[in-house]
Every structure is written in C-alpha cells, then in structure tokens.
Amino acid sequence: MTIQPRQIGGGRRTIGDFAPKLAELTDDVLFEDVWNRTELAARDRSLITVAVLIAGGDADQLHFHLGRAKENGVTETELIEAITHLAFYAGWSKAMTAVTVAKQVFSV
C-alpha cells in the first residue's frame, strides 16, 4: 500500500471550547482512528465522504472536505466530475449546491 498523509482532525481547534466531547470524538476517533486505517486509502475515503456530503446536502461540511480531498490527491476535475455524476443519483439541486461550494473552495 502507498504511503499516505496522516489525517488530522481540527475538532479541538474549532469547537473544543464549545463542545469538548464532540471535538474529542472528531479528533481521536474519526480522524486519528477511522481516517488513518490502512484498509482504504485517504483518497478513496475523501471521495466517499464528498459523495455522502453531497447526497445529504451538507454544504457546510463540504467546504472542508473538498479541500481535504485535494490534499489527499483528488483533482478538482475529478471532484467536479463526481458532482456531475451525483446530480443524477443524489438530486439536481444538491449537485448545484455542491458545485457552488466547489467553485468557492477551488477559487481560493
């Protein structure tokens, strides 16, 4: 298996003072454990996560995970293609929301 970047959460940094237990679970379980399991590459986890966030209409979390996907080796072209593909499975309006978020994230 290829070497991949260690995934690190930002729960404590972003919400630790407000929701310490959720921050702890985010950093220690979701990112430290689940995201770093070797059975699935971080790149694949990112694509899956982005797809689920699009399907669920979770635009706020999508901002973060589109950037994370790029860090994990998914190209902007691949992410736009995934959004286009999901328009037919998750819904047109969710894809339009996702492409608007992607345009904001990618133009930074």
Short mmCIF file of C-alpha atoms in Angstrom, two decimals:
data_model
loop_
_atom_site.label_atom_id
_atom_site.label_comp_id
_atom_site.label_asym_id
_atom_site.label_seq_id
_atom_site.Cartn_x
_atom_site.Cartn_y
_atom_site.Cartn_z
CA MET A 1 0.00 0.00 0.00
CA THR A 2 1.24 3.51 -0.76
CA ILE A 3 2.31 5.92 1.92
CA GLN A 4 -0.40 8.47 2.52
CA PRO A 5 -0.52 11.66 4.55
CA ARG A 6 -1.60 11.23 8.16
CA GLN A 7 -5.11 12.56 8.60
CA ILE A 8 -5.51 15.01 11.46
CA GLY A 9 -8.77 16.46 12.71
CA GLY A 10 -9.42 20.01 13.82
CA GLY A 11 -12.21 19.39 16.29
CA ARG A 12 -10.46 20.71 19.36
CA ARG A 13 -9.27 23.77 17.47
CA THR A 14 -12.68 24.66 16.01
CA ILE A 15 -15.24 23.53 18.61
CA GLY A 16 -13.22 22.30 21.60
CA ASP A 17 -14.20 25.18 23.86
CA PHE A 18 -17.91 24.82 22.99
CA ALA A 19 -18.43 21.05 22.58
CA PRO A 20 -15.36 19.34 24.05
CA LYS A 21 -16.65 15.75 23.81
CA LEU A 22 -17.66 16.12 20.16
CA ALA A 23 -14.25 17.68 19.47
CA GLU A 24 -12.54 14.76 21.21
CA LEU A 25 -14.53 12.19 19.22
CA THR A 26 -13.84 14.06 15.99
CA ASP A 27 -10.09 14.18 16.56
CA ASP A 28 -9.41 10.91 18.39
CA VAL A 29 -11.93 8.52 16.85
CA LEU A 30 -12.96 9.85 13.46
CA PHE A 31 -9.64 11.26 12.27
CA GLU A 32 -6.97 9.55 14.37
CA ASP A 33 -8.56 6.10 14.07
CA VAL A 34 -11.04 5.79 11.19
CA TRP A 35 -9.42 8.13 8.65
CA ASN A 36 -5.99 6.55 9.22
CA ARG A 37 -6.98 2.92 8.80
CA THR A 38 -4.90 1.35 6.03
CA GLU A 39 -7.68 -0.79 4.56
CA LEU A 40 -8.85 2.16 2.45
CA ALA A 41 -6.69 4.96 1.06
CA ALA A 42 -7.31 8.51 2.29
CA ARG A 43 -8.01 9.48 -1.33
CA ASP A 44 -10.83 6.95 -1.51
CA ARG A 45 -12.17 7.96 1.89
CA SER A 46 -12.26 11.55 0.66
CA LEU A 47 -14.23 10.66 -2.47
CA ILE A 48 -16.71 8.64 -0.41
CA THR A 49 -17.05 11.42 2.14
CA VAL A 50 -17.59 14.10 -0.51
CA ALA A 51 -20.22 11.93 -2.21
CA VAL A 52 -22.11 11.36 1.03
CA LEU A 53 -21.98 15.04 1.96
CA ILE A 54 -23.34 15.98 -1.47
CA ALA A 55 -26.10 13.36 -1.23
CA GLY A 56 -27.04 14.63 2.22
CA GLY A 57 -26.95 18.27 1.20
CA ASP A 58 -24.30 19.07 3.85
CA ALA A 59 -22.78 22.16 2.23
CA ASP A 60 -21.05 23.42 5.39
CA GLN A 61 -19.03 20.22 5.84
CA LEU A 62 -18.46 20.00 2.09
CA HIS A 63 -16.30 23.16 2.23
CA PHE A 64 -13.80 21.41 4.49
CA HIS A 65 -13.90 18.02 2.77
CA LEU A 66 -13.39 19.33 -0.76
CA GLY A 67 -10.15 20.87 0.47
CA ARG A 68 -9.25 17.68 2.32
CA ALA A 69 -9.94 15.67 -0.84
CA LYS A 70 -7.49 17.83 -2.79
CA GLU A 71 -4.88 17.34 -0.05
CA ASN A 72 -5.47 13.60 -0.38
CA GLY A 73 -4.80 13.60 -4.13
CA VAL A 74 -8.23 14.01 -5.68
CA THR A 75 -8.08 16.55 -8.50
CA GLU A 76 -10.52 19.40 -9.00
CA THR A 77 -11.52 17.83 -12.32
CA GLU A 78 -12.34 14.53 -10.57
CA LEU A 79 -14.35 16.31 -7.88
CA ILE A 80 -16.36 18.28 -10.45
CA GLU A 81 -16.99 15.05 -12.36
CA ALA A 82 -18.16 13.36 -9.14
CA ILE A 83 -20.56 16.25 -8.51
CA THR A 84 -21.88 15.98 -12.08
CA HIS A 85 -22.34 12.23 -11.71
CA LEU A 86 -24.13 12.65 -8.38
CA ALA A 87 -26.65 15.06 -9.92
CA PHE A 88 -28.42 12.00 -11.30
CA TYR A 89 -28.25 9.93 -8.12
CA ALA A 90 -28.45 12.46 -5.28
CA GLY A 91 -30.50 15.17 -6.95
CA TRP A 92 -30.00 18.11 -9.22
CA SER A 93 -30.34 20.79 -6.53
CA LYS A 94 -27.80 19.05 -4.29
CA ALA A 95 -25.33 18.91 -7.16
CA MET A 96 -25.92 22.59 -7.94
CA THR A 97 -25.28 23.45 -4.28
CA ALA A 98 -22.15 21.29 -4.30
CA VAL A 99 -20.75 22.85 -7.47
CA THR A 100 -21.33 26.31 -6.00
CA VAL A 101 -19.36 25.28 -2.90
CA ALA A 102 -16.65 23.72 -5.07
CA LYS A 103 -16.35 26.91 -7.11
CA GLN A 104 -15.81 28.87 -3.88
CA VAL A 105 -13.28 26.38 -2.49
CA PHE A 106 -11.32 26.00 -5.72
CA SER A 107 -11.09 29.72 -6.46
CA VAL A 108 -9.22 30.40 -3.22
#
